[in-house]
C-alpha positions as semicolon CSV with decimal commas, in nm:
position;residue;x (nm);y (nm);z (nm)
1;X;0,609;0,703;2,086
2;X;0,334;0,869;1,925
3;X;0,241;0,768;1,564
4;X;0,092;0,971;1,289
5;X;-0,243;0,963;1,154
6;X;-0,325;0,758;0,853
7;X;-0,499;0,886;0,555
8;X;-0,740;0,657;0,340
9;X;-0,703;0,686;-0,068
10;X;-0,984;0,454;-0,216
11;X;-0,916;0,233;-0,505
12;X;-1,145;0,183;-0,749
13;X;-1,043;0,279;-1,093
14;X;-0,719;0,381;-1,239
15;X;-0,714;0,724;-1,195
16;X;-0,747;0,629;-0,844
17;X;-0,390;0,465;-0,884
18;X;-0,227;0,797;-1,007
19;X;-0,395;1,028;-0,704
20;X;-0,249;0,792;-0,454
21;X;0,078;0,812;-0,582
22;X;0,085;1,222;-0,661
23;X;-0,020;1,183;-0,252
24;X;0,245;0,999;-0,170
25;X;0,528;1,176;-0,319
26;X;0,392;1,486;-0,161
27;X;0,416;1,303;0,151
28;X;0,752;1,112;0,107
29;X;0,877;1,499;-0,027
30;X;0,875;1,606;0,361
31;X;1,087;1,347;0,487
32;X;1,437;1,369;0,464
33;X;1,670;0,991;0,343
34;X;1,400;0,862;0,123
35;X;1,522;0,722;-0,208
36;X;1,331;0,909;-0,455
37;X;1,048;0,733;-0,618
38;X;1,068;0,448;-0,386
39;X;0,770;0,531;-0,180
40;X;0,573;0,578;-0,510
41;X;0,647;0,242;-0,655
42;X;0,592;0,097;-0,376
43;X;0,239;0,274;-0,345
44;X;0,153;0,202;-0,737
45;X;0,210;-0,122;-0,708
46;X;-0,018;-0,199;-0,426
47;X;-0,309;0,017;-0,568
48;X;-0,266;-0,199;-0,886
49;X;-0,290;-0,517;-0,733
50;X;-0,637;-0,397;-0,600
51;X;-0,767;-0,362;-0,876
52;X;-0,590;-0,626;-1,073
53;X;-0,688;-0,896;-0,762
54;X;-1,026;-0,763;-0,565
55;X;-1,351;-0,753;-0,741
56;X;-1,442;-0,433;-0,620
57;X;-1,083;-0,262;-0,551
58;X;-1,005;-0,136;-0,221
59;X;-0,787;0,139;-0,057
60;X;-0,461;0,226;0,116
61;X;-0,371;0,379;0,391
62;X;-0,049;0,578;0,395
63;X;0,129;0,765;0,670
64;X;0,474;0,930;0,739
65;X;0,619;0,663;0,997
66;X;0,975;0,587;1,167
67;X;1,172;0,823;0,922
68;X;0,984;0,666;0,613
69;X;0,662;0,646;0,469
70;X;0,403;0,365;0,587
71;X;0,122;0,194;0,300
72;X;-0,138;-0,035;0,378
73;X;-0,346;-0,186;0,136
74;X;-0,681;-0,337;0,204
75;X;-0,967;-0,539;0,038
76;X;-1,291;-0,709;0,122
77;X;-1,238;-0,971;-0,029
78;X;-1,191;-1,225;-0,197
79;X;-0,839;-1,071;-0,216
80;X;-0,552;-1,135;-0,387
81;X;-0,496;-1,516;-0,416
82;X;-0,424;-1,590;-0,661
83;X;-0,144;-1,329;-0,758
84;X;0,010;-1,156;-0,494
85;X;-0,008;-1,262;-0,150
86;X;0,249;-1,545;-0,005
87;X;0,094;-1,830;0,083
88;X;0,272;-1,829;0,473
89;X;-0,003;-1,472;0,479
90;X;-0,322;-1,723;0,411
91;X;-0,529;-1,789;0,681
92;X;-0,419;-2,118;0,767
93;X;-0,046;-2,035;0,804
94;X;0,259;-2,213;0,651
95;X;0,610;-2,038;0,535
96;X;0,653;-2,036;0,143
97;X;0,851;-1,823;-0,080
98;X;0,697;-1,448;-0,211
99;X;0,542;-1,508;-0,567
100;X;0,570;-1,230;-0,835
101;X;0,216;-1,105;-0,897
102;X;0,115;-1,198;-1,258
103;X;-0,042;-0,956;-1,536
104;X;0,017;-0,631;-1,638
105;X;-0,108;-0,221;-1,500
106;X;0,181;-0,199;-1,238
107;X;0,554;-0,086;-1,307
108;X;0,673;-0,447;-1,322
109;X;0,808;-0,516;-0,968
110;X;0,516;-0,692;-0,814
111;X;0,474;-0,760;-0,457
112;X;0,838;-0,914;-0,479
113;X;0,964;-0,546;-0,567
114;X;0,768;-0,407;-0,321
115;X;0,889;-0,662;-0,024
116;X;1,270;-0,566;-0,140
117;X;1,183;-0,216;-0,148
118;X;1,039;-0,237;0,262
119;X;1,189;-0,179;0,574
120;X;0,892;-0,393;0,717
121;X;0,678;-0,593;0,469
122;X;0,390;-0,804;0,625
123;X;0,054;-0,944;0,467
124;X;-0,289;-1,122;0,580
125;X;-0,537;-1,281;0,363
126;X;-0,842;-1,463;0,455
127;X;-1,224;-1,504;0,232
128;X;-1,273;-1,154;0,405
129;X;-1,015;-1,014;0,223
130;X;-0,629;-0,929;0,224
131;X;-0,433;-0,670;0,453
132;X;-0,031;-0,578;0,295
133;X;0,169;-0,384;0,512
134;X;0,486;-0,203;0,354
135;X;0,660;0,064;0,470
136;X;0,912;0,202;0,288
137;X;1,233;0,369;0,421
138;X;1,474;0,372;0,735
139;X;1,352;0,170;1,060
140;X;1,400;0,301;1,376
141;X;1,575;-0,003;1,528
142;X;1,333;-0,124;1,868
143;X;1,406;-0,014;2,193
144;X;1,342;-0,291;2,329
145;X;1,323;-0,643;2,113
146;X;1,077;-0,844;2,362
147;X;0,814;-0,580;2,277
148;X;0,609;-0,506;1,905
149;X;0,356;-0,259;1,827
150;X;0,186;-0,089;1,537
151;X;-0,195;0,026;1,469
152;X;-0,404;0,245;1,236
153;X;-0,579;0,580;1,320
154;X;-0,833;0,664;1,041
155;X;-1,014;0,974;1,035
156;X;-1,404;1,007;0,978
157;X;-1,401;1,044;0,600
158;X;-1,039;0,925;0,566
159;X;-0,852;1,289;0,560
160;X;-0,873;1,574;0,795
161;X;-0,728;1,565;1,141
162;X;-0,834;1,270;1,382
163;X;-0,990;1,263;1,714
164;X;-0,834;0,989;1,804
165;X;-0,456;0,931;1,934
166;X;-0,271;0,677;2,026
167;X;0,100;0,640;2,201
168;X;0,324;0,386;2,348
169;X;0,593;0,380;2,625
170;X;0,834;0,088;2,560
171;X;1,020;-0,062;2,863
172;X;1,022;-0,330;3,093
173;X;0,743;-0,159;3,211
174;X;0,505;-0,097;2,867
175;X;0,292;0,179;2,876
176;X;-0,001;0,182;2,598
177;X;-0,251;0,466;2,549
178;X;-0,553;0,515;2,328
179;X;-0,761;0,799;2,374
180;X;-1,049;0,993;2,178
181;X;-1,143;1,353;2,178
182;X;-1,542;1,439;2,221
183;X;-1,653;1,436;1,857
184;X;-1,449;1,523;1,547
185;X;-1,252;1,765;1,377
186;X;-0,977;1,987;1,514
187;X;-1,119;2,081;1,850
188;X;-1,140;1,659;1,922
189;X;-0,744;1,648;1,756
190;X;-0,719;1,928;2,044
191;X;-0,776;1,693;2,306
192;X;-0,674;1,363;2,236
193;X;-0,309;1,575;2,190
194;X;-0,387;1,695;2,560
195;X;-0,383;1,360;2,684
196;X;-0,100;1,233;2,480
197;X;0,116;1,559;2,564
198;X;0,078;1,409;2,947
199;X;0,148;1,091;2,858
200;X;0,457;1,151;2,691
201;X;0,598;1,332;3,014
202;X;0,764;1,013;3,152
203;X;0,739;0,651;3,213
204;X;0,427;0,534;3,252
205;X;0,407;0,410;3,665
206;X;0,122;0,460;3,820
207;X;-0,219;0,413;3,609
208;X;-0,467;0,615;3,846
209;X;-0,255;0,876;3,895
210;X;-0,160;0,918;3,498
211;X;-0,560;0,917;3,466
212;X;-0,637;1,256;3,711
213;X;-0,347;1,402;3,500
214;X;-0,467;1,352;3,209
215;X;-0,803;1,474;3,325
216;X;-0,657;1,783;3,413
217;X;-0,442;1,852;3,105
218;X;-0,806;1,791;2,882
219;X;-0,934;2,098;3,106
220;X;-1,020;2,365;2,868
221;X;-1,042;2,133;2,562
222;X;-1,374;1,966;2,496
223;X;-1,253;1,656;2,655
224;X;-1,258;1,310;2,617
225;X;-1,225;0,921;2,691
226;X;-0,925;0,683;2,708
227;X;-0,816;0,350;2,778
228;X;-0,435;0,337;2,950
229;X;-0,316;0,011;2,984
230;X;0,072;-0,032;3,222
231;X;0,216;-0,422;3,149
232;X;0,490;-0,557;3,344
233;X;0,702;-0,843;3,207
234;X;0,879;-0,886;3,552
235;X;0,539;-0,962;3,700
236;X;0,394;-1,109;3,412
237;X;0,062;-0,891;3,537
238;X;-0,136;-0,624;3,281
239;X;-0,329;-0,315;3,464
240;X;-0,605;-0,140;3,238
241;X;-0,768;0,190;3,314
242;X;-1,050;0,336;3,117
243;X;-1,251;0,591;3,143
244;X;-1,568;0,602;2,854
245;X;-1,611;0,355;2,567
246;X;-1,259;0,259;2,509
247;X;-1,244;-0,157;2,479
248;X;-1,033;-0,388;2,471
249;X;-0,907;-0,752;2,493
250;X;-0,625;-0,923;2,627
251;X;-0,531;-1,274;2,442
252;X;-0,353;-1,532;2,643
253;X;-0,270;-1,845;2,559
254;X;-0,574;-1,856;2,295
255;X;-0,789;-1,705;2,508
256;X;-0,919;-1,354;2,502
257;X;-1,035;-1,115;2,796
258;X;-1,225;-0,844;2,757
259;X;-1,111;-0,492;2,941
260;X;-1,404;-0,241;2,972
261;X;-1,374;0,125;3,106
262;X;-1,589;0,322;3,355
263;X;-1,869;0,585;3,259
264;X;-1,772;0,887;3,222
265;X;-1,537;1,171;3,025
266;X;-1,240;1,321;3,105
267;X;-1,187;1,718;3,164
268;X;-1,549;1,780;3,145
269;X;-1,648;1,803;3,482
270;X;-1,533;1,913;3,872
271;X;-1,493;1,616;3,979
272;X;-1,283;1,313;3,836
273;X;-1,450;0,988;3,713
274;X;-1,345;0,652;3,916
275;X;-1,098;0,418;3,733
276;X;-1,105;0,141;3,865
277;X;-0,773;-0,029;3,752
278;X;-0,820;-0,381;3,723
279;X;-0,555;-0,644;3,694
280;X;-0,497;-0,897;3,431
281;X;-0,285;-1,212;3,370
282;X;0,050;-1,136;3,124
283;X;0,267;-1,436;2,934
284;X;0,512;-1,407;2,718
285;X;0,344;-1,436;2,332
286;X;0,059;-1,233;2,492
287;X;-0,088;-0,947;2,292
288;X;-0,345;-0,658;2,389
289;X;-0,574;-0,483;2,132
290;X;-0,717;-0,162;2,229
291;X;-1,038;0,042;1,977
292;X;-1,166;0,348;2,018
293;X;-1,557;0,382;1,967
294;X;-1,525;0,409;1,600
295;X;-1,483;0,018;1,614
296;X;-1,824;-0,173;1,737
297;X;-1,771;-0,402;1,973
298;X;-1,786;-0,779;1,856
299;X;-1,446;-0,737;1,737
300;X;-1,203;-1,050;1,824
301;X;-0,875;-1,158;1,690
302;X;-0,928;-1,508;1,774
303;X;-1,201;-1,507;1,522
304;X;-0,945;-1,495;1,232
305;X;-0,712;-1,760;1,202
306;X;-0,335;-1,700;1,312
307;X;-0,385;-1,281;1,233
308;X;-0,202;-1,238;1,588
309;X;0,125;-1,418;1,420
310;X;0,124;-1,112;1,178
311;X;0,229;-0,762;1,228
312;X;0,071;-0,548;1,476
313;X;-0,030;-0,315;1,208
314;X;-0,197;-0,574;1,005
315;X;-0,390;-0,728;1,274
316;X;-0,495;-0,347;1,347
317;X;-0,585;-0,314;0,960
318;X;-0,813;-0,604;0,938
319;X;-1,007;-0,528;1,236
320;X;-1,040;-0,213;1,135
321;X;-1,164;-0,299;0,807
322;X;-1,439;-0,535;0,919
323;X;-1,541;-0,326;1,233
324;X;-1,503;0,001;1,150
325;X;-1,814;0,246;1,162
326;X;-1,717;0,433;0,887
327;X;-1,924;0,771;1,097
328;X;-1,651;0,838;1,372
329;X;-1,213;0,821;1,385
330;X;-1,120;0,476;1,435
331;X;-0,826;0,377;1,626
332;X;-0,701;0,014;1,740
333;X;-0,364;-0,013;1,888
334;X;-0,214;-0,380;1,885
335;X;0,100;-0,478;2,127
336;X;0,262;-0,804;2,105
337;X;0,481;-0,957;2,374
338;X;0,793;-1,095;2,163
339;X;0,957;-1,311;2,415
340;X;0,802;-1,628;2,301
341;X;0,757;-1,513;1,975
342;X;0,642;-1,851;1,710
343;X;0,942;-1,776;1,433
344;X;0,742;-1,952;1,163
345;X;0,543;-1,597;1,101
346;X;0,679;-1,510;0,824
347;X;0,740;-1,113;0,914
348;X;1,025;-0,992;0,691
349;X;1,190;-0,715;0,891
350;X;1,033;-0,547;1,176
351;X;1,027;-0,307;1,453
């Protein structure tokens, strides 16, 4: 499963509000089942609530997803509590009805609309700021129900195509992908899509050989890095493979491992770069976080209280927002192991 790249609308005045949702009824136009208007509402509603809730607005990031359309909305801070987000979302945790946000500027539904008008409806705040999830439209019911993922690929500048990717290969066996084109722009699109093209061949079985495979199908493109991670529940073992500055971290039991790649770029040279799969320990209520480089590297869930109880996407969003390098794509892909999953969340409905 490959997932489409997000685009970033800032919010900062109204006008901003009306440009985000002209955007996303051009975007919710090309896919087929949508209630019309739905997506829109949806996406004025959260745009308003930036600016009715954040001191210095924020944006959303919006994407064609699962047969609907896909809006995050994001702030610095000091986000919107009071007014909008449920108090099971705070920091601290806890399970407590939605509240209507107050005041006016919206269409009147609130984030109470906007939950009953989502397929999936999730939410995060913190003093850094607040991350809402809502995607609006038919879910693709999961393959596999012991397994959740989600993530956001931004592009430098927020539009234009990425040179990033990222995919996932549910199963028994997961396989979990995140790769990133030399540079930017279309020829970097060019060949993340090479490595993703091979990925999406099959089942995901073997890590080293998937990596000289990939190597080969970035020949002729510019090339690239990647980090390529196969986790077996049966075994309860995670193998990671990367090649370049793709990171990671594995998060067991409260505890968080970092996985590093190997020097080197893919399709760029005669000879392939070592590997060097290594081997890590996988529970159920484990999760895995992979960034491309256009996240620095002191990112750590465990740093933010409960965010790996929330939606992959969210816990993508946030990092995203507070390590992002705002000069390169940025990509972090977030899987969750559901088969100890702690029901007091607070997720609404869900892949």
């Amino acid at each position: 499963m490959v997932e489409a790249v997000h685009r970033r609308h800032d919010v900062r005045a109204e006008e901003d509000v009306g440009a985000l949702r002209r955007a996303v009824a051009s975007m919710a136009g090309r896919v087929p089942g949508l209630r019309l208007g739905e997506p829109e509402l949806a996406a004025t509603e959260l745009a308003t609530n930036l600016l009715r809730h954040t001191t210095g607005g924020g944006y959303v990031l919006c994407r064609e997803a699962d047969g609907g359309i896909e809006l995050v909305a994001v702030d610095h801070g000091p986000g919107m509590r009071p007014g909008g987000v449920p108090p099971w979302a705070i920091a601290r945790g806890g399970d407590a009805p939605l509240p209507r946000s107050g005041g006016g500027g919206g269409l009147g539904v609130g984030l109470a609309g906007v939950r009953r008008l989502s397929s999936v409806f999730d939410c995060y705040a913190s003093p850094h700021g607040s991350v809402v999830l809502a995607r609006v439209g038919s879910a693709v019911p999961p393959a596999d129900a012991s397994w959740r993922w989600g993530g956001v690929n931004v592009p430098r500048g927020g539009t234009g195509e990425s040179g990033d990717a990222w995919a996932v290969s549910p199963g028994p066996r997961l396989g979990a992908l995140v790769v990133d084109g030399l540079g930017h722009g279309p020829a970097a699109a060019e060949a993340a899509r090479a490595a993703v093209t091979e990925f999406g061949r099959g089942y995901l079985t073997d890590i080293e050989a998937f990596v000289r495979r990939a190597n080969e199908a970035m020949r002729g493109t510019r090339g690239g890095v990647l980090g390529v991670c196969l986790i077996e529940q049966g075994r309860d073992e995670l193998t990671f493979a990367g090649v370049g500055n793709i990171t990671g971290r594995v998060i067991v039991g409260g505890v968080s491992e970092r996985l590093l790649g190997r020097g080197g770029t893919l399709g760029t040279q005669a000879y392939l770069p070592s590997a060097h799969p290594t081997t890590h320990r996988w529970v159920p209520g484990a999760a895995l976080v992979l960034a491309s480089d256009g996240i620095t590297s002191r990112w750590d869930p465990l740093a933010y209280p409960n965010l790996l109880r929330r939606h992959p996407t969210v816990v993508a969003a946030t990092l995203e927002r507070d390590h992002g390098r705002g000069t390169d794509d940025a990509t972090v892909l977030v899987v969750q192991d559901t088969r100890a999953q702690d029901k007091a969340g607070g997720i609404d409905r869900e892949r």
